[in-house]
Every structure is written in C-alpha cells, then in structure tokens.
Amino acid sequence: MKLICIGRNYTDHIAELANEKPTDPVVFIKPDTAILLKKQPFFIPDFSNNVHHEVEILVKINRVGKYIDRKFAHKYYNQIGLGIDFTARDLQSELKSKGLPWEKAKSFDGAAVIGEWMPKDSFESVDNIDFRLEKNEEVVQQGNTQMMLWKIDELIEYVSKYFTLKIGDVIFTGTPAGVGAVNVDDVLTGFIGEQQLFSIRIK
Ligand code: ZN
C-alpha cells in the first residue's frame, strides 16, 4: 500500500510557509515503511534538527479505482482518520532550494502517523470535520476540512489521474496552520471532534 500526501491544501498554512497559492495540489508519496508502528514512540532522526508536526485528516481507500470522477469519489472510501506527516523541515528547505524531491525529508521511517479510524457515516459531511493537535496538552494546530482548497472528493479525482488507488491506500489531505518543531519528551495527541485518535511520545 501507499500513502498519497497532499501539500499546501490550507490557505493559512500556505501563508505561514510563504508559499504561492498553487494552481494544482502538491502531491508526494510515502512508502509503507514510513508508517510509525502502533504504540511506538517517534524517534527524531539524526539527520535533522528541526522535525515539524503536520496534523492531517486521513482517508482510507476501500475500492480500486483510476480516473475517478469527483461525483463518484465518495464510493471509494468509508473511513476517516487523523495522522501526522512528520517533516524534517531543515532538510526539506535544503532540498527545495536545490529543486530536488522531498522524499528524504518526509518519507523516512516513522514519518507517517496513522491514528484510529472512524466510519465516514459518523460524520454529517466530510467537508465539515473539526480536528486538532495538542502538544503536551496545549492546542498547537486546529482546522476544519471546510478550509481545504481541494476537498476530499476533489483530491481523489485529482490523485487518481496519476495513481491507481488500491484498497488500503491512505490519503494525507494536507495540514492547517500551526506546524512547529517537536522535541524529546513531547507528547502529541490528535483529536477529531472530542475523539482522541492517537497519542505519540517523541524520543
Ligand atoms: Zn503535510
């Protein structure tokens, strides 16, 4: 399975990183080896001094598809989750400045947190989901999927032009404002509404 990740999908996070508003979503892939194993801490890798948390709504694909029209996209997933796209920001900045791909900064082992899943049916609309990340019990990021530049069904249409979606694939839908560095002994806790979906200790 693969993790398909979207960058710059919230205007406030674009402003924060001083990026231009894109005409197309930014897309990158993480391999399955990037998934942080359940109940394991996140170890800050030795090649970075500035690993950032990016909390993101996740969508789990449950049907094979290619060239999926946004009208039918809702038939391709029935679970919504929450995760973290850990990013070695110092390394990413260096790669960006050289025009190089971001994989080393975003796709390393442990860089993808996938929390518990919730049934899609438990939401009135997937385009109105409140979520937040707490660091040491203080809210550091919060968002709502209605703030997405590309909504979930549009993302499925877009990414399925390039990649066949397979059962079990996960889409990371981009992060809202508030990204920031993690330090040893921090605890990151993610919520959709009042439901806690993960808690990760940083080592
Ligand atoms: Zn991200």
CSV table of C-alpha atoms and ligand atoms in Angstrom, one decimal:
chain,number,residue,atom,x,y,z
A,1,MET,CA,0.0,0.0,0.0
A,2,LYS,CA,1.0,3.6,-0.4
A,3,LEU,CA,0.4,6.9,1.3
A,4,ILE,CA,-0.5,9.7,-1.0
A,5,CYS,CA,0.1,13.1,0.6
A,6,ILE,CA,-1.1,16.5,-0.3
A,7,GLY,CA,0.8,19.7,0.4
A,8,ARG,CA,-0.4,23.2,0.6
A,9,ASN,CA,-4.1,22.4,0.9
A,10,TYR,CA,-5.0,25.1,3.5
A,11,THR,CA,-4.6,28.8,2.8
A,12,ASP,CA,-3.4,29.7,6.3
A,13,HIS,CA,-0.6,27.1,6.2
A,14,ILE,CA,0.5,28.4,2.7
A,15,ALA,CA,0.8,31.9,4.2
A,16,GLU,CA,2.8,30.5,7.1
A,17,LEU,CA,5.4,29.0,4.8
A,18,ALA,CA,5.2,31.9,2.4
A,19,ASN,CA,4.3,29.6,-0.5
A,20,GLU,CA,2.4,30.8,-3.5
A,21,LYS,CA,-1.2,29.6,-3.8
A,22,PRO,CA,-0.9,26.7,-6.2
A,23,THR,CA,-3.0,26.0,-9.3
A,24,ASP,CA,-2.7,22.3,-8.7
A,25,PRO,CA,-2.4,20.4,-5.4
A,26,VAL,CA,1.2,19.4,-4.4
A,27,VAL,CA,1.4,15.6,-4.3
A,28,PHE,CA,4.0,13.3,-2.9
A,29,ILE,CA,4.2,9.7,-1.8
A,30,LYS,CA,5.4,8.0,1.4
A,31,PRO,CA,6.2,4.3,1.3
A,32,ASP,CA,4.6,1.9,3.8
A,33,THR,CA,7.9,1.7,5.7
A,34,ALA,CA,7.2,5.3,6.7
A,35,ILE,CA,4.3,4.2,8.9
A,36,LEU,CA,5.0,4.6,12.6
A,37,LEU,CA,4.2,1.3,14.3
A,38,LYS,CA,1.3,1.3,16.7
A,39,LYS,CA,2.2,2.3,20.3
A,40,GLN,CA,5.8,3.1,19.3
A,41,PRO,CA,7.4,6.5,20.1
A,42,PHE,CA,8.7,8.7,17.3
A,43,PHE,CA,12.5,9.0,17.3
A,44,ILE,CA,13.8,12.2,15.9
A,45,PRO,CA,16.2,11.1,13.2
A,46,ASP,CA,19.8,12.1,13.4
A,47,PHE,CA,19.8,13.9,10.1
A,48,SER,CA,17.5,16.6,11.3
A,49,ASN,CA,17.5,19.3,13.9
A,50,ASN,CA,14.1,20.6,13.1
A,51,VAL,CA,11.3,18.0,12.7
A,52,HIS,CA,7.9,19.5,12.4
A,53,HIS,CA,4.5,18.0,13.2
A,54,GLU,CA,1.8,18.4,10.5
A,55,VAL,CA,-1.6,17.1,11.6
A,56,GLU,CA,-3.8,15.9,8.8
A,57,ILE,CA,-7.2,14.3,8.1
A,58,LEU,CA,-6.7,10.9,6.5
A,59,VAL,CA,-8.9,9.0,4.1
A,60,LYS,CA,-8.6,5.2,3.7
A,61,ILE,CA,-9.4,3.8,0.2
A,62,ASN,CA,-11.6,0.7,0.1
A,63,ARG,CA,-12.0,0.2,-3.6
A,64,VAL,CA,-9.7,0.0,-6.6
A,65,GLY,CA,-10.0,3.0,-8.9
A,66,LYS,CA,-8.4,5.1,-11.6
A,67,TYR,CA,-9.7,8.3,-13.2
A,68,ILE,CA,-12.4,8.6,-10.5
A,69,ASP,CA,-14.8,11.4,-11.1
A,70,ARG,CA,-15.4,13.6,-8.0
A,71,LYS,CA,-19.1,12.8,-8.3
A,72,PHE,CA,-18.3,9.1,-7.5
A,73,ALA,CA,-15.3,9.6,-5.3
A,74,HIS,CA,-17.4,9.1,-2.1
A,75,LYS,CA,-17.9,5.5,-3.1
A,76,TYR,CA,-14.1,4.8,-2.8
A,77,TYR,CA,-13.7,5.4,1.0
A,78,ASN,CA,-15.7,4.7,4.1
A,79,GLN,CA,-13.2,5.6,6.9
A,80,ILE,CA,-11.8,8.9,8.0
A,81,GLY,CA,-8.8,9.2,10.3
A,82,LEU,CA,-6.2,11.6,11.6
A,83,GLY,CA,-2.4,11.4,11.4
A,84,ILE,CA,0.8,13.3,11.3
A,85,ASP,CA,3.0,14.0,8.3
A,86,PHE,CA,6.3,14.4,10.1
A,87,THR,CA,8.6,16.6,8.1
A,88,ALA,CA,12.4,17.3,8.6
A,89,ARG,CA,11.9,21.0,7.8
A,90,ASP,CA,15.6,21.8,7.6
A,91,LEU,CA,16.3,19.0,5.1
A,92,GLN,CA,13.1,19.9,3.2
A,93,SER,CA,14.2,23.5,2.9
A,94,GLU,CA,17.6,22.5,1.6
A,95,LEU,CA,16.1,20.1,-1.0
A,96,LYS,CA,13.5,22.7,-2.1
A,97,SER,CA,16.2,25.3,-2.6
A,98,LYS,CA,18.0,22.9,-4.9
A,99,GLY,CA,14.8,22.0,-6.7
A,100,LEU,CA,15.2,18.4,-5.5
A,101,PRO,CA,12.4,15.9,-4.4
A,102,TRP,CA,11.3,15.9,-0.8
A,103,GLU,CA,11.4,12.2,0.0
A,104,LYS,CA,14.3,12.2,2.4
A,105,ALA,CA,12.6,15.0,4.4
A,106,LYS,CA,9.1,13.4,4.5
A,107,SER,CA,9.3,9.7,3.7
A,108,PHE,CA,11.8,8.4,6.2
A,109,ASP,CA,10.9,5.5,8.6
A,110,GLY,CA,8.3,6.7,11.2
A,111,ALA,CA,7.4,9.8,9.4
A,112,ALA,CA,3.7,8.8,8.9
A,113,VAL,CA,1.5,8.5,12.0
A,114,ILE,CA,-1.9,6.8,11.3
A,115,GLY,CA,-4.3,7.0,14.2
A,116,GLU,CA,-7.5,5.1,14.8
A,117,TRP,CA,-10.2,5.2,12.1
A,118,MET,CA,-13.8,6.5,12.3
A,119,PRO,CA,-16.6,5.4,10.0
A,120,LYS,CA,-17.4,8.1,7.3
A,121,ASP,CA,-21.1,7.6,8.2
A,122,SER,CA,-20.4,9.1,11.7
A,123,PHE,CA,-20.0,12.5,10.0
A,124,GLU,CA,-22.8,14.6,8.6
A,125,SER,CA,-20.4,15.9,6.0
A,126,VAL,CA,-16.7,15.0,5.3
A,127,ASP,CA,-16.4,18.7,4.3
A,128,ASN,CA,-17.1,19.9,7.9
A,129,ILE,CA,-14.8,17.9,10.2
A,130,ASP,CA,-13.1,19.7,13.2
A,131,PHE,CA,-9.7,18.4,14.2
A,132,ARG,CA,-6.8,19.4,16.3
A,133,LEU,CA,-3.4,18.5,17.6
A,134,GLU,CA,-2.3,19.1,21.1
A,135,LYS,CA,1.4,19.2,22.2
A,136,ASN,CA,1.8,18.5,25.9
A,137,GLU,CA,-1.9,19.2,26.3
A,138,GLU,CA,-1.8,22.6,24.6
A,139,VAL,CA,-3.6,23.1,21.2
A,140,VAL,CA,-0.9,23.8,18.5
A,141,GLN,CA,-2.9,23.1,15.4
A,142,GLN,CA,-6.6,23.1,14.6
A,143,GLY,CA,-8.6,23.0,11.5
A,144,ASN,CA,-11.8,22.1,9.7
A,145,THR,CA,-12.0,20.3,6.4
A,146,GLN,CA,-14.2,23.1,5.0
A,147,MET,CA,-10.9,25.2,4.9
A,148,MET,CA,-9.4,22.8,2.4
A,149,LEU,CA,-8.5,24.3,-1.0
A,150,TRP,CA,-9.3,20.9,-2.5
A,151,LYS,CA,-12.0,19.0,-0.8
A,152,ILE,CA,-11.6,15.2,-0.2
A,153,ASP,CA,-13.6,14.1,-3.3
A,154,GLU,CA,-11.7,16.6,-5.5
A,155,LEU,CA,-8.4,15.2,-4.2
A,156,ILE,CA,-9.5,11.7,-5.0
A,157,GLU,CA,-10.3,12.8,-8.5
A,158,TYR,CA,-7.0,14.6,-8.9
A,159,VAL,CA,-4.6,11.9,-7.5
A,160,SER,CA,-6.4,9.1,-9.3
A,161,LYS,CA,-5.4,10.6,-12.6
A,162,TYR,CA,-1.8,9.8,-11.8
A,163,PHE,CA,-2.0,6.8,-9.4
A,164,THR,CA,-4.3,3.8,-9.4
A,165,LEU,CA,-5.9,3.8,-5.9
A,166,LYS,CA,-5.8,0.4,-4.2
A,167,ILE,CA,-7.6,-1.0,-1.2
A,168,GLY,CA,-5.8,0.2,1.9
A,169,ASP,CA,-4.1,3.2,0.4
A,170,VAL,CA,-4.3,6.2,2.6
A,171,ILE,CA,-4.5,9.9,1.5
A,172,PHE,CA,-3.0,12.5,3.8
A,173,THR,CA,-5.0,15.6,2.9
A,174,GLY,CA,-2.7,18.4,4.0
A,175,THR,CA,-2.1,20.4,7.2
A,176,PRO,CA,-3.6,23.6,8.5
A,177,ALA,CA,-1.6,26.4,10.2
A,178,GLY,CA,0.4,25.9,13.4
A,179,VAL,CA,3.1,23.5,12.2
A,180,GLY,CA,6.1,23.5,14.6
A,181,ALA,CA,9.1,21.6,15.9
A,182,VAL,CA,9.0,18.6,18.2
A,183,ASN,CA,11.4,17.9,21.0
A,184,VAL,CA,12.4,14.9,23.0
A,185,ASP,CA,9.7,14.1,25.6
A,186,ASP,CA,6.9,16.0,23.9
A,187,VAL,CA,3.6,14.2,23.7
A,188,LEU,CA,1.4,14.8,20.6
A,189,THR,CA,-2.3,13.9,20.8
A,190,GLY,CA,-4.7,14.1,17.9
A,191,PHE,CA,-8.4,14.6,18.0
A,192,ILE,CA,-11.4,14.6,15.6
A,193,GLY,CA,-14.1,16.5,17.5
A,194,GLU,CA,-13.7,15.2,21.0
A,195,GLN,CA,-12.5,11.7,20.0
A,196,GLN,CA,-8.8,11.1,20.6
A,197,LEU,CA,-7.3,9.1,17.7
A,198,PHE,CA,-3.6,9.0,18.6
A,199,SER,CA,-1.0,9.9,21.3
A,200,ILE,CA,2.7,9.8,20.3
A,201,ARG,CA,5.7,10.3,22.5
A,202,ILE,CA,8.8,11.9,21.0
A,203,LYS,CA,12.2,10.4,21.7
B,1,ZN,ZN,1.7,17.5,5.1
